[in-house]
mmCIF file of C-alpha atoms and ligand atoms in Angstrom:
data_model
loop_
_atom_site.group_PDB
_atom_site.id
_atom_site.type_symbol
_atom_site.label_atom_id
_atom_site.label_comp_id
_atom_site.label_asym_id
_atom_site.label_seq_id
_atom_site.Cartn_x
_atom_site.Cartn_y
_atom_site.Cartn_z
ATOM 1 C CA UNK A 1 56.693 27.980 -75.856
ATOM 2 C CA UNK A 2 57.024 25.512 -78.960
ATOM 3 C CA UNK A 3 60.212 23.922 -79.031
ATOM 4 C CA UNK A 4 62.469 24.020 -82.206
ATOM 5 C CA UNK A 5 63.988 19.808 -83.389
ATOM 6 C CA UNK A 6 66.306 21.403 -86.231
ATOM 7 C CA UNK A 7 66.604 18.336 -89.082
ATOM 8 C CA UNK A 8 70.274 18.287 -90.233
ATOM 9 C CA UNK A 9 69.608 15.664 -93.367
ATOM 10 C CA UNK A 10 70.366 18.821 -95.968
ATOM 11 C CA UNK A 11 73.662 19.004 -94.384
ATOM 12 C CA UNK A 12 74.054 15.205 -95.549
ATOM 13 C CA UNK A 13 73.021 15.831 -98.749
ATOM 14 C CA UNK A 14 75.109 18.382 -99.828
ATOM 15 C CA UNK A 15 78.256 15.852 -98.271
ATOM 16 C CA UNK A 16 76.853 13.045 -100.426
ATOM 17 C CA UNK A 17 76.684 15.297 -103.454
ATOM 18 C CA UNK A 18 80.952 14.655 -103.346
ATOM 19 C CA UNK A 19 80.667 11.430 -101.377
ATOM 20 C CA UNK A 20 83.466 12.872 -99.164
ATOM 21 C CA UNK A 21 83.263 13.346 -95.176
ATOM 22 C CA UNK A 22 82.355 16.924 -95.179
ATOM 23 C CA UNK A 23 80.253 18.722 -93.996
ATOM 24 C CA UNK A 24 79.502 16.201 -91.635
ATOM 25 C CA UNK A 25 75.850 16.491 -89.550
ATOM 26 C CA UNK A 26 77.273 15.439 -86.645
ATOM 27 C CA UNK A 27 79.334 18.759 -86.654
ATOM 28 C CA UNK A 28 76.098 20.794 -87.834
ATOM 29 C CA UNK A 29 73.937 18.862 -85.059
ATOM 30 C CA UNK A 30 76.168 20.374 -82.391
ATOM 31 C CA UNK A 31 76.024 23.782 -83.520
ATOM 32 C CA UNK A 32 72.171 23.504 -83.750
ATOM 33 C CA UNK A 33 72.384 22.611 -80.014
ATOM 34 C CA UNK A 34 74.628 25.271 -78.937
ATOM 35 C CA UNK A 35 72.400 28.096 -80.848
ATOM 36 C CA UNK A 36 69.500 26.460 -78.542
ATOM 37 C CA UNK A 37 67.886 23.663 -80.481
ATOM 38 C CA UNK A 38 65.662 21.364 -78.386
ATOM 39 C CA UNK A 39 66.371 18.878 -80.464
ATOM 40 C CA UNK A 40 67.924 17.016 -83.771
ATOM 41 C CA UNK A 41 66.123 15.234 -86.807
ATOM 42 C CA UNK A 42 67.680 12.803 -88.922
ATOM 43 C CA UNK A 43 66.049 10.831 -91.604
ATOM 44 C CA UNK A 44 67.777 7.259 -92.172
ATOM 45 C CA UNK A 45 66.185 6.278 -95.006
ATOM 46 C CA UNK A 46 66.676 2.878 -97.245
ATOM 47 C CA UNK A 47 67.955 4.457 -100.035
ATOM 48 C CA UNK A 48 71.042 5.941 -97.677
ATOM 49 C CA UNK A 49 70.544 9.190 -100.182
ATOM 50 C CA UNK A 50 71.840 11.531 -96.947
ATOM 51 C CA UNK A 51 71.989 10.243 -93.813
ATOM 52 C CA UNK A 52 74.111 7.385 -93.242
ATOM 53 C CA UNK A 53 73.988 4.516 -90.642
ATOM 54 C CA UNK A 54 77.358 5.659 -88.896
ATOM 55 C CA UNK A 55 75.351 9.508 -88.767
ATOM 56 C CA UNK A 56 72.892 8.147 -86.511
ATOM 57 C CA UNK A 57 74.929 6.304 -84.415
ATOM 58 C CA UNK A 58 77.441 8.554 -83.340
ATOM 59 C CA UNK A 59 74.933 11.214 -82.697
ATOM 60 C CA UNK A 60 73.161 8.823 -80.786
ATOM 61 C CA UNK A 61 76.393 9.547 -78.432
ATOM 62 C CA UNK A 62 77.072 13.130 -79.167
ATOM 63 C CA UNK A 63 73.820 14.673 -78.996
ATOM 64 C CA UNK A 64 72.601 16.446 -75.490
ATOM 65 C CA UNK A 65 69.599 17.421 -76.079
ATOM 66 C CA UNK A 66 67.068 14.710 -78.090
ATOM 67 C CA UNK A 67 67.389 12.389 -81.191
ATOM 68 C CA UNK A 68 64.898 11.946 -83.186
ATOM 69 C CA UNK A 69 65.090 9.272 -85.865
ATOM 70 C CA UNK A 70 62.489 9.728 -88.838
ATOM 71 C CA UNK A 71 62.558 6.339 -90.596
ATOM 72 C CA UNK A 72 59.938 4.048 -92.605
ATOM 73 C CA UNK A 73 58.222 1.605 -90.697
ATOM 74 C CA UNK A 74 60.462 -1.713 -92.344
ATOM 75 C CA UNK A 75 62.028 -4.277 -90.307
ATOM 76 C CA UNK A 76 65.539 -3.100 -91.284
ATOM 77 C CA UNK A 77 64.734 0.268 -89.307
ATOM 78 C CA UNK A 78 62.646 -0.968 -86.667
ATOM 79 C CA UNK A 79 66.112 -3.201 -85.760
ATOM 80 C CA UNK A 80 68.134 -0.305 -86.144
ATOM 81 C CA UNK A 81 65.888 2.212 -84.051
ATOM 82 C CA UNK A 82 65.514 -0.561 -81.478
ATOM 83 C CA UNK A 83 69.778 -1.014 -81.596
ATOM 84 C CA UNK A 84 70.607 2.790 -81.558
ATOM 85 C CA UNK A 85 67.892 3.577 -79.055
ATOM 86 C CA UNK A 86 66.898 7.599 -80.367
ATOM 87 C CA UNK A 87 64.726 9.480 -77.715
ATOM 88 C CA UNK A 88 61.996 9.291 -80.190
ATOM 89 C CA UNK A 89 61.105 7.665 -83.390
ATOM 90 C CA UNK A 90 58.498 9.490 -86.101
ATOM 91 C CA UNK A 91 57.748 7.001 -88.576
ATOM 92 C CA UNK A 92 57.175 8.576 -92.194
ATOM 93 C CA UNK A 93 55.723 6.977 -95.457
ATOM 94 C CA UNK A 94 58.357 6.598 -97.810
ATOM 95 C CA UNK A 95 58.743 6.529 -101.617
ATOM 96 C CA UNK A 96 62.627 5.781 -103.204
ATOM 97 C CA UNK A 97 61.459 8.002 -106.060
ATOM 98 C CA UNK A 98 60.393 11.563 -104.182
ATOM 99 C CA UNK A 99 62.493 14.108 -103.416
ATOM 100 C CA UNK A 100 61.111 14.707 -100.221
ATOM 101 C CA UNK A 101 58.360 13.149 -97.767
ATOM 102 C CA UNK A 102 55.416 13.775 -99.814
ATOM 103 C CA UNK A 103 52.619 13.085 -97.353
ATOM 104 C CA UNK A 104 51.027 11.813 -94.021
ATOM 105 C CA UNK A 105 51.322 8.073 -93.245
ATOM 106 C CA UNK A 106 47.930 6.333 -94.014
ATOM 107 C CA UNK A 107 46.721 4.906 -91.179
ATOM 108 C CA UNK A 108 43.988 3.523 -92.580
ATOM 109 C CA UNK A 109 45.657 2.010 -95.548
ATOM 110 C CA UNK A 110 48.625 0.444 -93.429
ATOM 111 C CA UNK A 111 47.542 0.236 -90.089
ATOM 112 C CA UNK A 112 48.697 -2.874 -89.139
ATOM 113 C CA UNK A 113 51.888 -2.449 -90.073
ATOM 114 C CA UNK A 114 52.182 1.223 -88.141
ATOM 115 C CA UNK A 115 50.373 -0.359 -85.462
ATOM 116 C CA UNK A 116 53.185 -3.221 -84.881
ATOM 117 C CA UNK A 117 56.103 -0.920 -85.503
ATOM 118 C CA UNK A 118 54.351 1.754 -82.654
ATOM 119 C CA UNK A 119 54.129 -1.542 -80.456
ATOM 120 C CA UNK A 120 57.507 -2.598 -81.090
ATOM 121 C CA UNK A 121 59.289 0.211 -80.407
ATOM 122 C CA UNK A 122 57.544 1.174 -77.361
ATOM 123 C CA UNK A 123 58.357 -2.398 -76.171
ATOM 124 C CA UNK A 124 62.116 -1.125 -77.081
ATOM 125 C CA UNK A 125 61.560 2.195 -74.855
ATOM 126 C CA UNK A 126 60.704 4.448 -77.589
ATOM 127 C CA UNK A 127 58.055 6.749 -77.753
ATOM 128 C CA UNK A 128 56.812 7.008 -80.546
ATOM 129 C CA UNK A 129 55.620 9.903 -83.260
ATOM 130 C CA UNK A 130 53.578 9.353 -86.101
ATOM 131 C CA UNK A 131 53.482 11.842 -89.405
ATOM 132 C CA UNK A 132 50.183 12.560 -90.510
ATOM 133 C CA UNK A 133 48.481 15.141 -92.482
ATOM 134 C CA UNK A 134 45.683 17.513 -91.012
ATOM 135 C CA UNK A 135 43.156 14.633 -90.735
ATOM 136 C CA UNK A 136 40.918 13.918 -87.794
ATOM 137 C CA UNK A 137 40.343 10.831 -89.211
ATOM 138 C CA UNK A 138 44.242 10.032 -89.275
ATOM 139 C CA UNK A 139 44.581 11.822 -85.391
ATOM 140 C CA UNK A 140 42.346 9.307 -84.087
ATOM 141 C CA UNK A 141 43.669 6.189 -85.526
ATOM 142 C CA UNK A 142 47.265 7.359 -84.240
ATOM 143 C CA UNK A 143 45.581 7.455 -80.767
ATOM 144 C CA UNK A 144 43.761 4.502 -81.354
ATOM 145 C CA UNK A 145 47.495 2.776 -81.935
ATOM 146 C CA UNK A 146 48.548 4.885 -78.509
ATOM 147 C CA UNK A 147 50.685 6.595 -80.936
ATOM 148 C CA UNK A 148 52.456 8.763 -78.032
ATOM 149 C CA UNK A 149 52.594 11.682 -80.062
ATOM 150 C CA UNK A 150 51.590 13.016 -83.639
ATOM 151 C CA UNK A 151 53.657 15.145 -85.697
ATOM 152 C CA UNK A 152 51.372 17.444 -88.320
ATOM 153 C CA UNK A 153 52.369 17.552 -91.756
ATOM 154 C CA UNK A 154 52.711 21.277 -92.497
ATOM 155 C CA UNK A 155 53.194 21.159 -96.266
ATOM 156 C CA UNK A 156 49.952 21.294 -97.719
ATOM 157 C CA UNK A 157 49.705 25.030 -95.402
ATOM 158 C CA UNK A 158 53.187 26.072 -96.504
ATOM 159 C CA UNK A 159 53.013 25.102 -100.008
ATOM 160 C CA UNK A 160 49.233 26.455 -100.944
ATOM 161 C CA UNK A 161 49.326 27.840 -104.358
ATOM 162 C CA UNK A 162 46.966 30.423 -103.177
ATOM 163 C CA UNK A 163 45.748 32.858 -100.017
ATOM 164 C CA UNK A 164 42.253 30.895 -100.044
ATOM 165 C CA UNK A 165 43.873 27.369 -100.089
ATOM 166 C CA UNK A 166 46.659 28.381 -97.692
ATOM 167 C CA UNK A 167 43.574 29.634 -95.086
ATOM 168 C CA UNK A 168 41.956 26.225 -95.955
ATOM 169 C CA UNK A 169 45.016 23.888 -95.144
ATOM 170 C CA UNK A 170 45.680 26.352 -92.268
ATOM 171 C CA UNK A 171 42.321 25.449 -90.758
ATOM 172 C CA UNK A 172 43.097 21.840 -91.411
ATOM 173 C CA UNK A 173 46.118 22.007 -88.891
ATOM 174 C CA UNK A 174 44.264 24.354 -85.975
ATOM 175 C CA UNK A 175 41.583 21.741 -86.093
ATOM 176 C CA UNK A 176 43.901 18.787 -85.885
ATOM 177 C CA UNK A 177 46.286 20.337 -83.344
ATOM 178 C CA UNK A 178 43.307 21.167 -81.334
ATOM 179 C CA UNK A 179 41.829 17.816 -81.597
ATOM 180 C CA UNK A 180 45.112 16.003 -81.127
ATOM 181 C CA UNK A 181 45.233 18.340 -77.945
ATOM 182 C CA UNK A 182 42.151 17.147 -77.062
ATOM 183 C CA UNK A 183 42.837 13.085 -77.481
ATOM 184 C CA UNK A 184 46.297 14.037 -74.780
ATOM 185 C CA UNK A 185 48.364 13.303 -77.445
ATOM 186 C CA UNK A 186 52.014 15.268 -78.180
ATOM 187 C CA UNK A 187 51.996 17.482 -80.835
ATOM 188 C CA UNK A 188 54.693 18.145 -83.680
ATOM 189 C CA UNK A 189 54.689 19.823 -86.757
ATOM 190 C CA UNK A 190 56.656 20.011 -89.310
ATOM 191 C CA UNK A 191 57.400 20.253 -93.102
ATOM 192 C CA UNK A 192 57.798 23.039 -95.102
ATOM 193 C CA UNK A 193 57.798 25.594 -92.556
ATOM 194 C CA UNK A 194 59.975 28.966 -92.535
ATOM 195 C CA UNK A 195 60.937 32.099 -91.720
ATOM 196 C CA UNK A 196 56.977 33.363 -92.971
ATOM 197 C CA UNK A 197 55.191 30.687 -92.787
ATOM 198 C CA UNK A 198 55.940 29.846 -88.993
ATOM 199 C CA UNK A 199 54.280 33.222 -87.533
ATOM 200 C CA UNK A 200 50.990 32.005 -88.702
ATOM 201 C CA UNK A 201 51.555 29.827 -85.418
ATOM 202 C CA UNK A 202 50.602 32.159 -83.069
ATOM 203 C CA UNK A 203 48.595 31.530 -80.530
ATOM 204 C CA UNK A 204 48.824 27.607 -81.534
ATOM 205 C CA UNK A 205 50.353 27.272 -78.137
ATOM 206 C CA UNK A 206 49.061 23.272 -77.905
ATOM 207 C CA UNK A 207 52.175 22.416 -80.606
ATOM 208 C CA UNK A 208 55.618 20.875 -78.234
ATOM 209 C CA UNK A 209 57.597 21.015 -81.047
ATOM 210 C CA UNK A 210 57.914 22.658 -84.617
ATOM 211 C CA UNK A 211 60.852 20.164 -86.733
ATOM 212 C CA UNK A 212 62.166 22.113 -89.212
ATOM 213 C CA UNK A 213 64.945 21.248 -91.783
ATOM 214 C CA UNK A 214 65.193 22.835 -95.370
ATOM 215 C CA UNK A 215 64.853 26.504 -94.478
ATOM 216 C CA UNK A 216 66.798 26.834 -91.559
ATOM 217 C CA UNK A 217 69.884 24.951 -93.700
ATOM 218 C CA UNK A 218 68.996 27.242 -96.749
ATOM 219 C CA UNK A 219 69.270 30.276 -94.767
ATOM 220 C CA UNK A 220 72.490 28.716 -93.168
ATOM 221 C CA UNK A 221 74.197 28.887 -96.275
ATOM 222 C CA UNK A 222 74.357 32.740 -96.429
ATOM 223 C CA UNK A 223 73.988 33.114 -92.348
ATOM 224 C CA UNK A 224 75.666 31.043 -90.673
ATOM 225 C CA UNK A 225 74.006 27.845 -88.749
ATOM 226 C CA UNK A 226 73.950 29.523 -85.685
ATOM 227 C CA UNK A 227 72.163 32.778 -86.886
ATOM 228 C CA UNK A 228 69.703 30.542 -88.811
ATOM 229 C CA UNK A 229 68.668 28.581 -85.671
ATOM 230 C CA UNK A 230 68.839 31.819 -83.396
ATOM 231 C CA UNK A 231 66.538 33.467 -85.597
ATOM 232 C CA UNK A 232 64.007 30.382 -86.056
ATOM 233 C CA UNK A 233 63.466 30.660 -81.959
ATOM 234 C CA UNK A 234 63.085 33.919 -81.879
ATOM 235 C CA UNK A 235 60.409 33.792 -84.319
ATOM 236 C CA UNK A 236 59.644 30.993 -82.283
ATOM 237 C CA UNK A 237 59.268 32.652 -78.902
ATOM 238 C CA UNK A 238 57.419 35.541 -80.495
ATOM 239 C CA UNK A 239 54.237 33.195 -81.028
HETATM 240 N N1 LIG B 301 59.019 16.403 -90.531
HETATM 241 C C1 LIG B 301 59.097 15.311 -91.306
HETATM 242 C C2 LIG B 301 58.350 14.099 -90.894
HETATM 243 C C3 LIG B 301 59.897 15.305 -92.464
HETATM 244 O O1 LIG B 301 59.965 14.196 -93.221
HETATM 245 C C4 LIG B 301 60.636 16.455 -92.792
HETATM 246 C C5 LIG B 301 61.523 16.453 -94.001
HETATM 247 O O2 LIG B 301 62.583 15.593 -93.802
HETATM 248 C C6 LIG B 301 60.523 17.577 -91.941
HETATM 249 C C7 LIG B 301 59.697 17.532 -90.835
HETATM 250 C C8 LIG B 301 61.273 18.823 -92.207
HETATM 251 O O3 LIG B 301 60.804 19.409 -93.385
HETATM 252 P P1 LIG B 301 61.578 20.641 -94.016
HETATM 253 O O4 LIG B 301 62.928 20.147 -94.386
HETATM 254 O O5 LIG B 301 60.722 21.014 -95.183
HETATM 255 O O6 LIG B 301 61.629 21.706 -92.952
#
């Protein structure tokens, strides 16, 4: 079975929207793991908009289960990853002016610089996970970097403005997860997804690990945390 990495940025977010201490995603990262996470997500990213530096570290001693740090691939991050030591990193693209992650890294485009931070941080002990969208092309330049793992951007699937373009995109992500399965490397996916959108997963059984953020917070809000995660890995499980 798929394991669930819940990301706990939104929880930042709506703390920043104050710029008080509550609600704090330390607190929300250990209710994730007592509903049965596998994992938590944090995004550190330059602009601070969330997630802030003291987040990351003290989960880096609270959490029991895995941290993984999402960050761009700068030299301010690589010395922070390589300081606060998560279990893994995924490196992301990243724009100061979208709202969210808006695509896959380009591995063509920047592939030197994703090659050295992969390098780097494995030197460090970090395996490393690189966000890409359903692209064979993409899949085997990440194993060409020994990427250790790929994580499969899910938003072009989740977001289709149509039945035909969601099959499309859906295809896109089989055929990458199955080709990503076939170059050994991990599997991830992630972006977008919900409480719909993830049964379309079944029989996928070559993803580790679904990372899921914005849904399972949204649902949280009327819920409860530990309903929303509960009822993620059930729909999980059901796959
Ligand atoms: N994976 C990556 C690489 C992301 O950047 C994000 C968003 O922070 C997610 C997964 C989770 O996306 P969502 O919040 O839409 O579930």
């Amino acid at each position: 079975m798929p394991g669930l990495a819940v990301n706990v940025d939104h929880v930042a977010t709506l703390r920043e929207a104050r710029k008080i201490n509550i609600p704090d995603p330390v607190a929300a990262a250990a209710m994730v793991e007592l509903a049965g996470a596998d994992g938590v997500v944090v995004h550190l990213r330059e602009d601070r908009r969330h997630i802030q530096d003291r987040d990351v570290r003290i989960l880096r001693e609270t959490v029991k289960t895995k941290l993984v740090l999402e960050m761009g691939a700068t030299s301010e991050m690589l010395a922070i990853a390589l300081e606060i030591k998560p279990d893994m990193v995924t490196l992301v693209p990243e724009k100061r002016e979208e709202l969210t992650t808006e695509g896959g890294l380009d591995l063509h485009f920047h592939g030197d610089v994703i090659a050295d931070a992969v390098k780097t941080l494995q030197q460090g002990g970090i395996p490393v996970s690189l966000f890409i969208d359903p692209d064979l092309d993409q899949i085997k330049l990440a194993h060409k970097m020994d990427a250790d793992c790929v994580e499969i951007h899910t938003g072009s699937f989740c977001d289709a403005p149509s039945a035909k373009k969601r099959a499309k995109a859906f295809d896109a992500v089989v055929k990458s997860v199955r080709f990503a399965n076939k170059l050994k490397l991990g599997i991830n996916a992630g972006h977008g997804l919900g409480y719909q959108t993830i049964k379309a997963f079944k029989g996928l059984s070559e993803i580790d690990e679904f990372s899921i953020g914005h849904s399972i917070i949204a649902r949280a809000v009327f819920v409860g945390l530990e309903r929303a995660v509960k009822e993620m890995i059930a729909l999980i499980k059901e796959l």
